[in-house]
Short mmCIF file of N, CA and C in Angstrom, two decimals:
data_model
loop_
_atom_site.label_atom_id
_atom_site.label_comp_id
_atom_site.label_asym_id
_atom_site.label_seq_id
_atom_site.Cartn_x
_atom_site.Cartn_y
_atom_site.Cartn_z
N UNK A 1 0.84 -1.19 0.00
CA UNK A 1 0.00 0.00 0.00
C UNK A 1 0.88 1.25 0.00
N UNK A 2 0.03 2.38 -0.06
CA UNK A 2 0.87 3.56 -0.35
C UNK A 2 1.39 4.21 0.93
N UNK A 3 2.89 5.06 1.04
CA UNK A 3 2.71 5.48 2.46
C UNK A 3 2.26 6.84 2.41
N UNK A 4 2.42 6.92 3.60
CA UNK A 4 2.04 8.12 4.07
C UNK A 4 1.92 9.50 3.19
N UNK A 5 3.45 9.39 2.86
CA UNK A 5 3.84 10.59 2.03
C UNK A 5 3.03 10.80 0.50
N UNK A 6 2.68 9.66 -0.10
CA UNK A 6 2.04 9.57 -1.47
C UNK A 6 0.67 9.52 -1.07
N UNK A 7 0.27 9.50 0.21
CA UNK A 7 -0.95 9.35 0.32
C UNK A 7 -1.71 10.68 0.59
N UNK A 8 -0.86 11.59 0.80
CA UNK A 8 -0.88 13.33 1.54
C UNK A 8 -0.78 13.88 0.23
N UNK A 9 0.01 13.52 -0.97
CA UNK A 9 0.00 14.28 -2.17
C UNK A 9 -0.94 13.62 -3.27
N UNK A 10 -1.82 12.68 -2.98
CA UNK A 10 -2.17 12.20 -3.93
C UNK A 10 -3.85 12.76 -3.93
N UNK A 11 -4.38 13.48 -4.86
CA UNK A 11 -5.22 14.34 -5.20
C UNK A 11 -6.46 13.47 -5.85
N UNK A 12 -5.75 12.43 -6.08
CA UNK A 12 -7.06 11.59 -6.91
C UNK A 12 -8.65 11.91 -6.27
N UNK A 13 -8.99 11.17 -5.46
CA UNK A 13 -10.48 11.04 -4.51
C UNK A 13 -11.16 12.76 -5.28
N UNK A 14 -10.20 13.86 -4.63
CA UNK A 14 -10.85 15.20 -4.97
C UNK A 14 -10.85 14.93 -6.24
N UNK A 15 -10.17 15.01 -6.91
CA UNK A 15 -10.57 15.05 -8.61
C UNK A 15 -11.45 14.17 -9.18
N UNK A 16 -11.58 13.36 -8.65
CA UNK A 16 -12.99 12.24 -9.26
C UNK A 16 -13.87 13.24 -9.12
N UNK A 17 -14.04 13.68 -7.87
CA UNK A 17 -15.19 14.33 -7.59
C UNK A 17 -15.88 15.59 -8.29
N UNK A 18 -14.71 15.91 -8.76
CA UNK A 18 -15.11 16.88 -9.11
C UNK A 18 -15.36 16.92 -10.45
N UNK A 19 -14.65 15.70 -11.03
CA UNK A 19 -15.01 15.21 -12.42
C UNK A 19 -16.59 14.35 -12.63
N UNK A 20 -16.79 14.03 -11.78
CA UNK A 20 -18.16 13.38 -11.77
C UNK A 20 -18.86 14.84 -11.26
N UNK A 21 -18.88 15.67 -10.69
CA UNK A 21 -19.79 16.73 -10.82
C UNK A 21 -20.13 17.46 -11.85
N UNK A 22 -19.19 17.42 -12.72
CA UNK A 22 -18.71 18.41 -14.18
C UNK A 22 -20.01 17.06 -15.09
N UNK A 23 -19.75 15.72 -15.04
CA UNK A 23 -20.18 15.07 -16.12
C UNK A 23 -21.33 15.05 -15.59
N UNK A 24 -22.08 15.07 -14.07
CA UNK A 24 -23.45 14.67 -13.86
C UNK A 24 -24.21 16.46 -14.46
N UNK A 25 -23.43 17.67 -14.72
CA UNK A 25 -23.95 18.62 -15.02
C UNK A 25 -23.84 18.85 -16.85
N UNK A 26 -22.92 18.29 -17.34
CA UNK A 26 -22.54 18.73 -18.88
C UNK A 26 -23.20 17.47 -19.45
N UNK A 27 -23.12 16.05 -18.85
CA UNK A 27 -23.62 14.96 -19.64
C UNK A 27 -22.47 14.58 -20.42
N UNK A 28 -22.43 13.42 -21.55
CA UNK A 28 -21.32 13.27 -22.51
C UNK A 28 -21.83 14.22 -23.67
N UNK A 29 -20.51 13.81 -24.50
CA UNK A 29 -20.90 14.00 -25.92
C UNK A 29 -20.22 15.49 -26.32
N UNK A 30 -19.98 15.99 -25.37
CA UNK A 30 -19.01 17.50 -25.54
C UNK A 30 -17.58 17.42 -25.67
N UNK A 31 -16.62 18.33 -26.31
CA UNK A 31 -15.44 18.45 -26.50
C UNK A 31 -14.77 18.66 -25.22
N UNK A 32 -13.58 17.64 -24.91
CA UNK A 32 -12.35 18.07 -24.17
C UNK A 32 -12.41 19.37 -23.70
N UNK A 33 -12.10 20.49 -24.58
CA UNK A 33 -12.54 21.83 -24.23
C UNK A 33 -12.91 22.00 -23.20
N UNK A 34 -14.24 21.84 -23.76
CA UNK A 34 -15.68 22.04 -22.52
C UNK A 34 -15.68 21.46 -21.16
N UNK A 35 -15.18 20.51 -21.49
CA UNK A 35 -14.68 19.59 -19.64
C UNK A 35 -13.61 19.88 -19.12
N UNK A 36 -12.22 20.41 -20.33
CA UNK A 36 -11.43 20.99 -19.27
C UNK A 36 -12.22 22.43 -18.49
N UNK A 37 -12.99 23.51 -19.24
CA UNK A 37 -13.03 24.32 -18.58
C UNK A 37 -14.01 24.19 -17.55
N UNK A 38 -14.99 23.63 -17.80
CA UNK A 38 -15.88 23.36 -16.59
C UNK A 38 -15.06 22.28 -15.37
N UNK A 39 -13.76 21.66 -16.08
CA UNK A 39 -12.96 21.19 -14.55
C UNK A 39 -12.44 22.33 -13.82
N UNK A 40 -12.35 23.23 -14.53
CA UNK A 40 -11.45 24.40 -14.09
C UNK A 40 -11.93 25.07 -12.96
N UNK A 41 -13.35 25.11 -13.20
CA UNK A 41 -14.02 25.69 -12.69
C UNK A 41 -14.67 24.90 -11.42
N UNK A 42 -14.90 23.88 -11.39
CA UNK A 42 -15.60 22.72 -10.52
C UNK A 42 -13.84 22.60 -9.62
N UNK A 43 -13.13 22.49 -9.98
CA UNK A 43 -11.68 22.45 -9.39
C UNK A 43 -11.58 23.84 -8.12
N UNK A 44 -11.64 25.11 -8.87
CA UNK A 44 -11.74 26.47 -8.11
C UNK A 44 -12.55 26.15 -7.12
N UNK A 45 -13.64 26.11 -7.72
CA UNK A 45 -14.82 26.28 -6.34
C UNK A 45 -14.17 24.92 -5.42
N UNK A 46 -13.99 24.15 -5.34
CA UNK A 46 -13.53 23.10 -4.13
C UNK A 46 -12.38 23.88 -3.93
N UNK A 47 -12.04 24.79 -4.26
CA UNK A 47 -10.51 25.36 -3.77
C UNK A 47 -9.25 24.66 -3.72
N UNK A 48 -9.44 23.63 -4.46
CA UNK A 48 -8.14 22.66 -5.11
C UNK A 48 -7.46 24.10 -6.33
N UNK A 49 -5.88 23.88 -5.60
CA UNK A 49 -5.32 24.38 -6.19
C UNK A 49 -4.89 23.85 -7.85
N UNK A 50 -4.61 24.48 -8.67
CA UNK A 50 -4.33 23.48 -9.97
C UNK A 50 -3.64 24.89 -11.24
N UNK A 51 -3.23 24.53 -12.02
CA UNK A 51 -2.57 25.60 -13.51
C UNK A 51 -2.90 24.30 -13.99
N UNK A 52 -3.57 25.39 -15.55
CA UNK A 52 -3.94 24.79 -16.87
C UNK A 52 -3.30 24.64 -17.90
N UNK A 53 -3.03 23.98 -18.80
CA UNK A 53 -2.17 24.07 -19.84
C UNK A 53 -0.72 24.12 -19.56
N UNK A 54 -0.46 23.46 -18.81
CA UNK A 54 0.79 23.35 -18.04
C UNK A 54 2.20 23.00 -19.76
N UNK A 55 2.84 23.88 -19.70
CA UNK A 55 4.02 23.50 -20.85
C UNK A 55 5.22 22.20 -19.84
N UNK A 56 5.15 21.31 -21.24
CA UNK A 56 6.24 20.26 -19.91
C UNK A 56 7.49 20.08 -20.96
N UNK A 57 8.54 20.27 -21.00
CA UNK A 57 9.94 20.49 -21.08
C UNK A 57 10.35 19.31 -21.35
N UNK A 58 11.41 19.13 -22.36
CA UNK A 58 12.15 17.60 -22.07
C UNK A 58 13.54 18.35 -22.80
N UNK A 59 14.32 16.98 -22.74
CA UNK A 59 16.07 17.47 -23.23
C UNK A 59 15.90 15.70 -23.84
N UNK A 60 17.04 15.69 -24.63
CA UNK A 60 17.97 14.80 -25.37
C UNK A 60 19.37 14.56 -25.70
N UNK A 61 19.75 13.53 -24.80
CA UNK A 61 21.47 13.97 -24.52
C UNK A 61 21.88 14.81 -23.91
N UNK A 62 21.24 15.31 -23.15
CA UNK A 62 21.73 16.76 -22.20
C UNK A 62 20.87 18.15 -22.71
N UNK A 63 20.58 17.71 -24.39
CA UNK A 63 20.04 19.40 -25.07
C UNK A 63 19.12 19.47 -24.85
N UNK A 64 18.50 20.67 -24.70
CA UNK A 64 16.89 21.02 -24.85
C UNK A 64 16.05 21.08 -26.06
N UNK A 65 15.07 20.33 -26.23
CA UNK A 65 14.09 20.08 -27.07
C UNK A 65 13.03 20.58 -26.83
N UNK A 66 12.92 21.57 -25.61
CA UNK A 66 11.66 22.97 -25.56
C UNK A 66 10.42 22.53 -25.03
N UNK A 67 9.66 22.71 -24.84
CA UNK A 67 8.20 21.83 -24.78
C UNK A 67 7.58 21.17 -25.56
N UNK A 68 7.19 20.06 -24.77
CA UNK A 68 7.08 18.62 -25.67
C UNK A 68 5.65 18.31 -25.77
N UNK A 69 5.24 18.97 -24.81
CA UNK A 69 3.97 18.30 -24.77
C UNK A 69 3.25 19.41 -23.67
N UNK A 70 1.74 19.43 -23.08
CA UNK A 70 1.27 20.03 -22.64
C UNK A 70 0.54 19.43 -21.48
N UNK A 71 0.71 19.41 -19.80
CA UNK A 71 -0.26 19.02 -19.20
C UNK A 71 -1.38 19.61 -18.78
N UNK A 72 -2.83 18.87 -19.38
CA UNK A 72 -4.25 20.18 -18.81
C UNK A 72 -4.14 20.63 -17.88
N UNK A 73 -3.60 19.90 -16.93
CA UNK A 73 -3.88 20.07 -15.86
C UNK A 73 -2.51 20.11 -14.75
N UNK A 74 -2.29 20.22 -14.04
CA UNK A 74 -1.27 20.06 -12.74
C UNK A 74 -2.00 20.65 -11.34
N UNK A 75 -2.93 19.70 -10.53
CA UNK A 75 -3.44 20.10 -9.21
C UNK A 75 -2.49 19.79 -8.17
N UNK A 76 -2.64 20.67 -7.46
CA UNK A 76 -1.75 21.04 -6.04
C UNK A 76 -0.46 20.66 -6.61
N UNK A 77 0.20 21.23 -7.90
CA UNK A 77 1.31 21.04 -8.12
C UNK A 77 2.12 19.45 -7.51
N UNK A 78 1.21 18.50 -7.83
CA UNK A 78 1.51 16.78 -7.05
C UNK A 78 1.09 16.29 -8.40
N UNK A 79 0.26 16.28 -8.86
CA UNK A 79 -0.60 15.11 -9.80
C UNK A 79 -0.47 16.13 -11.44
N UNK A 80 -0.66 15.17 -12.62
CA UNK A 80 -1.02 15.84 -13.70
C UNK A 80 -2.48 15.08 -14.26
N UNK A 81 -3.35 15.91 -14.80
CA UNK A 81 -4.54 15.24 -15.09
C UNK A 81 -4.40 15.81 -16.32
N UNK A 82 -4.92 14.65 -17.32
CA UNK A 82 -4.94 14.48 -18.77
C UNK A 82 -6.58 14.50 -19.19
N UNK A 83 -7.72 15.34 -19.76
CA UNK A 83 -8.67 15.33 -19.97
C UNK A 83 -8.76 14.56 -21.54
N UNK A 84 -9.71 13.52 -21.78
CA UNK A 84 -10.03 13.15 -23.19
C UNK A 84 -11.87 13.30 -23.05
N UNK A 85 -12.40 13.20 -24.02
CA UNK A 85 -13.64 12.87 -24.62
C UNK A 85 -13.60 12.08 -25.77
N UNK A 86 -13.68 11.18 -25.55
CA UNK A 86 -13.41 9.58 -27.16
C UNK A 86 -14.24 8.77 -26.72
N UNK A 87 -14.76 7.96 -27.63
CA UNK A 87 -15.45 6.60 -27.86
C UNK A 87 -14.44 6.17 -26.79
N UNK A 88 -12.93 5.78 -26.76
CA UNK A 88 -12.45 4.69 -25.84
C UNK A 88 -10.82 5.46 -26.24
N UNK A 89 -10.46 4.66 -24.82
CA UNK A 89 -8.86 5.52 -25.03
C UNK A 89 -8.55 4.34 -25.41
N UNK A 90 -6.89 4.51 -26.59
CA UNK A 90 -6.52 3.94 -26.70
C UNK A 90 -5.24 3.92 -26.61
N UNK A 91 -3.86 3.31 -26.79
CA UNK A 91 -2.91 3.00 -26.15
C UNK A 91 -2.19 4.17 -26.50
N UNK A 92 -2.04 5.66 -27.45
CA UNK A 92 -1.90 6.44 -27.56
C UNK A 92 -1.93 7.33 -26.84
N UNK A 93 -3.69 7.50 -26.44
CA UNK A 93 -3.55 8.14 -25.05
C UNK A 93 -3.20 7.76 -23.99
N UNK A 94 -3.21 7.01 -23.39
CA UNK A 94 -2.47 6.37 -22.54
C UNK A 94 -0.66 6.75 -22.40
N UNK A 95 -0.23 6.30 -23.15
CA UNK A 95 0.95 6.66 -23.63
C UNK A 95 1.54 8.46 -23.85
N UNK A 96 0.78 9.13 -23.98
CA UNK A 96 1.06 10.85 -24.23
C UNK A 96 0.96 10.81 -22.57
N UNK A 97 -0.31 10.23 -21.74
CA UNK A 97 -0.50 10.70 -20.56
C UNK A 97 0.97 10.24 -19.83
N UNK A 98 1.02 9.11 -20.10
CA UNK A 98 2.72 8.64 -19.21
C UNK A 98 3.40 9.55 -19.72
N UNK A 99 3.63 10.16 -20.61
CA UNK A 99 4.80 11.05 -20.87
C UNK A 99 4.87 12.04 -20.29
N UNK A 100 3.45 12.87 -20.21
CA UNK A 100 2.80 14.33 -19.34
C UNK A 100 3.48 14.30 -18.23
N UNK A 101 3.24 12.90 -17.60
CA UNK A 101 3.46 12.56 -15.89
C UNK A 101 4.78 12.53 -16.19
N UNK A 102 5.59 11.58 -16.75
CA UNK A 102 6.82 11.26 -16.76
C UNK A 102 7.70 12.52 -16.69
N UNK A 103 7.46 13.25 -17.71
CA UNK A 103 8.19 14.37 -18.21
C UNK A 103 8.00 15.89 -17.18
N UNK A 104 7.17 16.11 -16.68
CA UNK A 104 6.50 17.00 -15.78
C UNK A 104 7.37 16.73 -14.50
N UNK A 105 8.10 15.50 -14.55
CA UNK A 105 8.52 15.45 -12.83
C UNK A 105 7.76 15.01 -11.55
N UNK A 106 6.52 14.85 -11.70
CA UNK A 106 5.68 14.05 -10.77
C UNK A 106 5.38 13.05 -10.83
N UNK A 107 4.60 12.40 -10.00
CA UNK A 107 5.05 10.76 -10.28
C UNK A 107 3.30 10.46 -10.43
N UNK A 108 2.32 11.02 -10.32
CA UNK A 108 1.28 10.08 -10.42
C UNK A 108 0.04 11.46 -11.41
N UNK A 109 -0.57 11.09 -11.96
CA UNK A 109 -1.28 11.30 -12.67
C UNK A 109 -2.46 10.74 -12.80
N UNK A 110 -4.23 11.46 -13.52
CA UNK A 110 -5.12 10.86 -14.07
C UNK A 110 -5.21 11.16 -15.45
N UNK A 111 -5.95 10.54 -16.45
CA UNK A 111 -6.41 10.05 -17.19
C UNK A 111 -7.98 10.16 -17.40
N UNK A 112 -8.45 11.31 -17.48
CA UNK A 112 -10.24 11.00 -17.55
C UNK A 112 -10.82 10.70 -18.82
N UNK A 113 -11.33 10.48 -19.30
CA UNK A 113 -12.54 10.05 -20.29
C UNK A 113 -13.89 10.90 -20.32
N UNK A 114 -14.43 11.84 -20.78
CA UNK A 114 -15.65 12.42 -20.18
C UNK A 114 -16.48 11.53 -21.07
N UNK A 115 -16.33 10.93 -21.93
CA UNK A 115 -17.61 10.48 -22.63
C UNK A 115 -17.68 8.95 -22.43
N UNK A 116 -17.28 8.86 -21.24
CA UNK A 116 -17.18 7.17 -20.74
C UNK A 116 -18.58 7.41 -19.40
N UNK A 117 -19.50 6.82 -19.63
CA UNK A 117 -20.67 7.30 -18.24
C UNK A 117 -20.87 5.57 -17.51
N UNK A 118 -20.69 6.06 -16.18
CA UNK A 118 -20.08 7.09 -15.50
C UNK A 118 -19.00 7.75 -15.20
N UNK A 119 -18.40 8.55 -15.05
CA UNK A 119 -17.12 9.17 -15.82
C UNK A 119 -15.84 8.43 -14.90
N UNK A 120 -16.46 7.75 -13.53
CA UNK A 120 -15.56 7.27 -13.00
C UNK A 120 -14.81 5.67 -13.59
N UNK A 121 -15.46 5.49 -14.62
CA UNK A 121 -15.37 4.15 -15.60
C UNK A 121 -14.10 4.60 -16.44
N UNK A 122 -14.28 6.30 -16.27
CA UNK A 122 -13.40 6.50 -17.68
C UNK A 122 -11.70 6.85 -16.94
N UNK A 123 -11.55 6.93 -15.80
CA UNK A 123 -10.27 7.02 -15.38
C UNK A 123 -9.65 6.37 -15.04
N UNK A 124 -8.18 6.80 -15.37
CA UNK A 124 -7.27 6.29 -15.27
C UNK A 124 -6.22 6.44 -14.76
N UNK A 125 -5.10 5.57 -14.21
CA UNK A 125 -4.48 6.78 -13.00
C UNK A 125 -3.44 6.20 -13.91
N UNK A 126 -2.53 7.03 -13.40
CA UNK A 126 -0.92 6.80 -14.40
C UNK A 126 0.23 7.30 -13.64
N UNK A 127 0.98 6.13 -13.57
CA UNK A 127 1.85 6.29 -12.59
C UNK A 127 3.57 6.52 -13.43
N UNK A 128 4.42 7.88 -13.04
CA UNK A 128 5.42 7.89 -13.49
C UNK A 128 6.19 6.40 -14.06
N UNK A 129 6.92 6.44 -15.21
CA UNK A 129 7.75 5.06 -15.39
C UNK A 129 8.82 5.93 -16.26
N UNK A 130 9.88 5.08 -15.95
CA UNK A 130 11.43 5.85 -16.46
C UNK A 130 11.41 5.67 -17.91
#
C-alpha cells in the first residue's frame, strides 16, 4: 500500500469528484474543451489548487528540445490530469499521458474520459515510469 507521504500528495479522490460533478452537469458527448473548462471551474470552487495548460519540457542527450507536450492540468502542483472525450482511449492516449506525468517530474497522474458514463469508468491513473 501507499505510504504516508504519497498518500498526503495524492489528489485523486478530490478530482474524481469533481469530475463526476462536471459530467453529472454537462452529460457526454461535448469536446475536451468544454470539460477541461468546466474542470477548471468545478476544481476552483472546491478550492483545489491546480494551472492549466501546463508547458512540460524535455532534453535529449543533455540538449533542450523545448516543450514537448502540454499538461491540462497540474493540481496542487503533485498530480497531472490528462482530460479526453473519445469513444475509448486507446494506447496512444495512454501513452502521451505517461509522458505528461513522466516528463512533468511528478510521479502520479489521471487520465479521464468524459464520454465514458459514469465518468468514473473513464479514469485512469498513471503512474510515473522511467
Amino acid at each position: 500500500m501507499a505510504d504516508d507521504n504519497t498518500q498526503n500528495s495524492d489528489f485523486s479522490h478530490e478530482i474524481i469528484g469533481a469530475a463526476v460533478e462536471v459530467q453529472r452537469v454537462l452529460g457526454t458527448g461535448l469536446s475536451e474543451d468544454v470539460y477541461a473548462a468546466a474542470l477548471a471551474i468545478e476544481l476552483a470552487e472546491r478550492e483545489i489548487g491546480f494551472a492549466r495548460n501546463v508547458p512540460v519540457s524535455a532534453s535529449y542527450k543533455g540538449r533542450p528540445l523545448g516543450d514537448v507536450c502540454r499538461a491540462d492540468f497540474v493540481v496542487e502542483q503533485a498530480m497531472v490530469v490528462q482530460v479526453r472525450a473519445v469513444d475509448a482511449l486507446d494506447d496512444l492516449h495512454r501513452a502521451q499521458a505517461q509522458a505528461a506525468v513522466r516528463l512533468s517530474g511528478h510521479r502520479l497522474g489521471l487520465l479521464i474520459n468524459f464520454n465514458v458514463f459514469p465518468v468514473v469508468k473513464g479514469v485512469h491513473r498513471i503512474g510515473a515510469k522511467p
